[in-house]
Short mmCIF file of C-alpha atoms in Angstrom, two decimals:
data_model
loop_
_atom_site.label_atom_id
_atom_site.label_comp_id
_atom_site.label_asym_id
_atom_site.label_seq_id
_atom_site.Cartn_x
_atom_site.Cartn_y
_atom_site.Cartn_z
CA ALA J 840 52.62 68.81 160.20
CA HIS J 841 52.44 67.00 156.84
CA VAL J 842 49.14 68.63 155.92
CA ARG J 843 50.42 72.06 157.02
CA ARG J 844 53.51 71.65 154.80
CA ARG J 845 51.39 70.68 151.80
CA ALA J 846 49.08 73.62 152.48
CA ARG J 847 51.97 76.07 152.53
CA ARG J 848 53.28 74.69 149.23
CA ALA J 849 49.78 75.08 147.73
CA ARG J 850 49.45 78.62 149.06
CA GLY J 851 52.90 79.47 147.73
CA ALA J 852 51.88 78.17 144.30
CA PHE J 853 48.65 80.24 144.46
CA HIS J 854 50.66 83.43 145.21
CA TYR J 855 53.15 82.63 142.44
CA TYR J 856 50.46 82.22 139.76
CA THR J 857 48.58 85.28 141.04
CA GLY J 858 51.77 87.29 140.64
CA TYR J 859 52.46 85.82 137.22
CA HIS J 860 49.05 86.88 135.89
CA ALA J 861 49.25 90.28 137.62
CA LYS J 862 52.55 90.88 135.81
CA PHE J 863 50.88 90.53 132.42
CA GLU J 864 48.09 92.86 133.55
CA ARG J 865 50.74 95.44 134.49
CA ASN J 866 49.52 95.35 138.09
CA VAL J 867 53.03 95.71 139.50
CA PRO J 868 51.99 96.22 143.19
CA LEU J 869 49.87 93.02 143.20
CA ALA J 870 52.61 91.08 141.39
CA LEU J 871 55.25 92.22 143.90
CA ARG J 872 53.07 91.37 146.90
CA SER J 873 52.18 87.98 145.45
CA PHE J 874 55.76 86.95 144.61
CA LYS J 875 56.97 88.04 148.08
CA ALA J 876 54.15 86.06 149.73
CA ALA J 877 55.08 83.04 147.61
CA LEU J 878 58.69 83.32 148.75
CA ALA J 879 57.61 83.44 152.43
CA ASP J 880 55.60 80.20 152.11
CA LEU J 881 58.06 78.30 149.93
CA ASP J 882 61.13 79.36 151.94
CA ALA J 883 59.39 78.20 155.14
CA ILE J 884 59.17 74.60 153.84
CA GLY J 885 62.53 74.57 152.09
CA ALA J 886 61.09 74.19 148.58
CA ARG J 887 64.28 75.38 146.92
CA ALA J 888 63.43 74.61 143.29
CA ALA J 889 60.07 76.45 143.54
CA THR J 890 61.77 79.32 145.36
CA GLY J 891 64.22 79.64 142.48
CA ASP J 892 61.30 79.92 140.04
CA VAL J 893 59.78 82.72 142.12
CA HIS J 894 63.08 84.61 142.29
CA ASP J 895 63.30 84.33 138.51
CA ALA J 896 59.78 85.73 138.04
CA LEU J 897 60.38 88.50 140.60
CA GLY J 898 63.62 89.51 138.88
CA VAL J 899 61.90 89.64 135.49
CA LEU J 900 59.16 91.82 136.98
CA LEU J 901 61.59 94.23 138.64
CA ARG J 902 63.63 94.54 135.47
CA ALA J 903 60.50 95.20 133.42
CA ALA J 904 59.50 97.85 135.96
CA GLY J 905 62.83 99.60 135.36
CA ASP J 906 64.80 98.49 138.43
CA PRO J 907 67.69 96.31 137.16
CA VAL J 908 69.62 96.69 140.45
CA GLN J 909 66.88 95.07 142.57
CA ALA J 910 66.27 92.59 139.76
CA MET J 911 69.91 91.45 140.03
CA ALA J 912 69.41 90.60 143.70
CA SER J 913 66.62 88.20 142.75
CA PHE J 914 68.67 86.68 139.94
CA GLN J 915 71.63 86.19 142.32
CA HIS J 916 69.33 84.23 144.64
CA GLU J 917 68.18 82.17 141.64
CA LEU J 918 71.80 81.53 140.65
CA LEU J 919 72.70 80.39 144.17
CA ILE J 920 69.85 77.88 144.18
CA ALA J 921 70.68 76.70 140.66
CA ARG J 922 74.31 76.04 141.66
CA GLU J 923 73.19 74.25 144.83
CA ARG J 924 71.11 71.92 142.64
CA GLY J 925 73.77 71.60 139.92
CA ASP J 926 71.17 72.57 137.32
CA ASP J 927 72.99 73.86 134.22
CA HIS J 928 69.76 75.11 132.63
CA LEU J 929 68.81 77.26 135.64
CA ILE J 930 72.41 78.46 135.99
CA THR J 931 72.35 79.60 132.36
CA GLN J 932 68.95 81.21 132.82
CA ALA J 933 70.11 83.20 135.84
CA LEU J 934 73.39 84.26 134.19
CA VAL J 935 71.57 85.42 131.05
CA HIS J 936 69.27 87.53 133.22
CA LEU J 937 72.25 89.00 135.10
CA ALA J 938 73.90 89.81 131.77
CA ALA J 939 70.72 91.58 130.64
CA CYS J 940 70.64 93.69 133.82
CA HIS J 941 74.25 94.80 133.32
CA ALA J 942 73.52 95.61 129.67
CA ASP J 943 70.61 97.75 130.88
CA LEU J 944 73.05 99.58 133.17
CA ASP J 945 75.36 100.22 130.17
CA LYS J 946 78.00 97.73 131.31
CA PRO J 947 78.37 95.58 128.18
CA GLY J 948 81.75 94.19 129.21
CA VAL J 949 80.34 92.76 132.45
CA ALA J 950 77.30 91.49 130.57
CA VAL J 951 79.43 89.62 128.06
CA ALA J 952 81.50 88.14 130.89
CA TYR J 953 78.33 86.69 132.42
CA LEU J 954 77.36 85.22 129.07
CA ASP J 955 80.84 83.73 128.60
CA SER J 956 80.41 81.87 131.90
CA CYS J 957 77.12 80.17 130.93
CA PRO J 958 77.30 76.34 130.75
CA ALA J 959 74.57 76.44 128.03
CA ARG J 960 74.62 72.74 127.17
CA SER J 961 71.21 72.48 125.47
CA ASN J 962 70.18 74.02 122.16
CA ALA J 963 67.56 76.16 123.95
CA ASP J 964 70.19 77.54 126.36
CA ARG J 965 72.66 78.24 123.55
CA SER J 966 69.90 80.12 121.75
CA ALA J 967 69.11 82.18 124.86
CA VAL J 968 72.76 83.18 125.28
CA LEU J 969 73.00 84.23 121.62
CA ASN J 970 69.77 86.24 121.94
CA GLU J 971 71.29 88.31 124.73
CA ARG J 972 74.55 88.73 122.83
CA ALA J 973 72.47 90.07 119.95
CA ARG J 974 70.66 92.52 122.24
CA ILE J 975 73.95 93.87 123.59
CA LEU J 976 75.14 94.45 120.02
CA GLU J 977 71.86 96.14 119.20
CA LEU J 978 72.27 98.49 122.18
CA GLN J 979 75.69 99.37 120.76
CA GLY J 980 74.11 100.24 117.40
CA ARG J 981 75.62 97.20 115.66
CA ASP J 982 72.41 95.98 114.03
CA LYS J 983 74.08 93.87 111.32
CA ASP J 984 76.21 92.04 113.89
CA ALA J 985 73.11 91.56 116.07
CA LEU J 986 71.24 90.01 113.16
CA ASP J 987 74.13 87.62 112.54
CA GLU J 988 73.92 86.45 116.17
CA LEU J 989 70.17 85.99 115.88
CA GLU J 990 70.60 83.84 112.77
CA LYS J 991 72.94 81.59 114.77
CA SER J 992 70.44 81.55 117.60
CA GLN J 993 67.62 80.48 115.31
CA ALA J 994 69.70 77.54 114.09
CA PHE J 995 69.81 76.26 117.68
CA ALA J 996 66.20 77.16 118.51
CA SER J 997 64.91 75.26 115.49
CA ARG J 998 66.56 72.08 116.83
CA THR J 999 64.88 72.05 120.26
CA ASP J 1000 61.86 69.93 121.12
CA ASN J 1001 59.80 73.03 121.94
CA GLU J 1002 58.72 75.24 119.05
CA TRP J 1003 58.20 78.12 121.51
CA ASP J 1004 62.00 78.53 121.68
CA GLU J 1005 61.92 80.17 118.27
CA LEU J 1006 59.73 83.06 119.44
CA PRO J 1007 62.37 84.93 121.46
CA VAL J 1008 64.59 84.74 118.34
CA LEU J 1009 62.07 85.68 115.65
CA THR J 1010 60.71 88.82 117.33
CA PRO J 1011 64.09 90.62 117.70
CA MET J 1012 65.05 89.31 114.25
CA ALA J 1013 61.99 91.00 112.72
CA ARG J 1014 62.86 94.26 114.50
CA SER J 1015 66.49 94.04 113.34
CA CYS J 1016 65.38 93.58 109.73
CA TYR J 1017 63.11 96.63 110.02
CA ARG J 1018 65.94 98.74 111.46
CA LEU J 1019 68.22 97.65 108.63
CA GLY J 1020 65.58 98.64 106.07
CA ASP J 1021 64.79 95.09 104.94
CA MET J 1022 61.04 95.46 105.39
CA ARG J 1023 60.10 92.44 103.31
CA ARG J 1024 62.28 90.04 105.28
CA GLY J 1025 61.12 91.60 108.52
CA LEU J 1026 57.51 91.05 107.50
CA ARG J 1027 58.22 87.40 106.58
CA VAL J 1028 59.89 86.81 109.94
CA SER J 1029 57.09 88.49 111.90
CA GLN J 1030 54.45 86.43 110.05
CA GLN J 1031 56.48 83.26 110.76
CA CYS J 1032 56.59 84.31 114.42
CA ALA J 1033 52.80 84.81 114.51
CA ASP J 1034 52.27 81.38 112.92
CA VAL J 1035 54.49 79.69 115.55
CA ALA J 1036 52.69 81.53 118.37
CA GLU J 1037 49.30 80.49 117.00
CA ARG J 1038 50.36 76.83 116.81
CA MET J 1039 51.63 77.07 120.39
CA HIS J 1040 48.34 78.72 121.55
CA ASP J 1041 50.42 81.60 122.97
CA LEU J 1042 47.98 84.49 122.51
CA THR J 1043 50.30 87.06 124.08
CA ALA J 1044 53.16 86.23 121.72
CA GLU J 1045 50.79 86.02 118.71
CA CYS J 1046 49.47 89.49 119.55
CA GLY J 1047 52.98 90.98 119.61
CA CYS J 1048 54.02 89.26 116.39
CA LEU J 1049 50.85 90.50 114.63
CA VAL J 1050 51.69 94.06 115.68
CA LEU J 1051 55.16 93.59 114.14
CA ALA J 1052 53.53 92.21 110.96
CA GLY J 1053 51.18 95.21 110.89
CA GLU J 1054 54.16 97.57 111.12
CA GLY J 1055 55.83 95.81 108.19
CA LEU J 1056 52.69 95.85 106.04
CA HIS J 1057 52.16 99.53 106.82
CA ALA J 1058 55.76 100.35 105.83
CA LEU J 1059 55.30 98.46 102.54
CA GLY J 1060 52.14 100.40 101.75
CA ASP J 1061 49.62 97.59 102.32
CA MET J 1062 47.18 99.55 104.47
CA ASN J 1063 44.38 96.98 104.30
CA GLY J 1064 46.71 94.15 105.29
CA ALA J 1065 48.17 96.28 108.10
CA GLU J 1066 44.70 97.10 109.45
CA THR J 1067 43.67 93.43 109.35
CA ALA J 1068 46.79 92.36 111.30
CA LEU J 1069 46.44 95.15 113.87
CA ARG J 1070 42.73 94.57 114.42
CA LYS J 1071 43.41 90.86 114.99
CA ALA J 1072 46.14 91.84 117.46
CA MET J 1073 43.69 94.15 119.25
CA ASP J 1074 41.13 91.33 119.48
CA LEU J 1075 43.74 89.02 121.05
CA ALA J 1076 44.76 91.77 123.48
CA ARG J 1077 41.14 92.10 124.60
CA ILE J 1078 40.84 88.33 125.06
CA THR J 1079 43.98 88.05 127.18
CA GLY J 1080 43.40 91.26 129.11
CA ASN J 1081 47.05 92.19 128.66
CA ILE J 1082 47.65 95.92 128.63
CA GLY J 1083 50.98 95.44 126.92
CA VAL J 1084 52.72 92.44 125.38
CA SER J 1085 55.28 92.21 128.19
CA ARG J 1086 57.45 89.14 128.41
CA GLU J 1087 60.77 87.79 127.19
CA LEU J 1088 59.80 88.71 123.62
CA GLY J 1089 59.82 92.41 124.35
CA ASP J 1090 56.87 94.76 124.34
CA GLU J 1091 55.05 96.00 121.25
CA GLY J 1092 52.80 98.19 123.41
#
C-alpha cells in the first residue's frame, strides 16, 4: 500500500509536468488530459497541496484558451484547498486569478472586490494584486492610472527575495509606456526586463522581453537594433520550442 501510494504521487507529478510543458507548446488537448490525469492520481491519495497546484495550472490553461468560466471552477477548487490549509499566499494567488477571470468577463466591480479580499501579506503577493489592479485599469482605457499602479507594484517586487517577481511588473509596464507614447522609457523597461530574465535563466520571459525591446527600437527608428533583438528572440523561441510566449507575463506572439 505504501509503495502504491508513492507510485501514484510520482505518476501524478509526471502528468503535472507533462501538462505544464504541453501548455507552453500550445498543445492544449495534451495539457488538459495531463492535468486531469494528475488530479485523478493526487486526489486518490489525498495530496491536497499538490492538487491545489494542479488546479492552479489547469485554471491558467483554461483561461489562456479563452474559457474564463471553466477556469474559475479550477480556481475555486484552489481557493478551497488554500483556505483549508490556511495558506495566505495560495489564497491570494487564487483570488487574483478569480479577479482576472471576472475582468475578462467585463465585470470589473466583481474583480476589484476579489482583489480587495486578498490577504496579500508578502511583498510578492502585494505586487501580484497591484498587477491585476493595473490590468483592470488598462482594460478600462485608463493607461496612466494603470502605470501608476505598476510603479507601486515594482516597489514591492524589488523588495522580494526572488528577482523573478519583477518580470510580471516590467512587461506590462513596458507596454503601458508604449501605449502612452513614451517609447524611450518603454524601451528601457523592456531591456531591464530582458536582463532580469537572462539572469534568472528564464528563456521564455527573456524571449518576450526581447520582442518588446525590438518593438521599442523599431518605433524609435533603430532598425539594426530592432533586428538584432528580434533575431535573438527568435533564436530563444527555437531553443525552448515555445510557439508563443504564453505565461503570466502575457504573450508577445
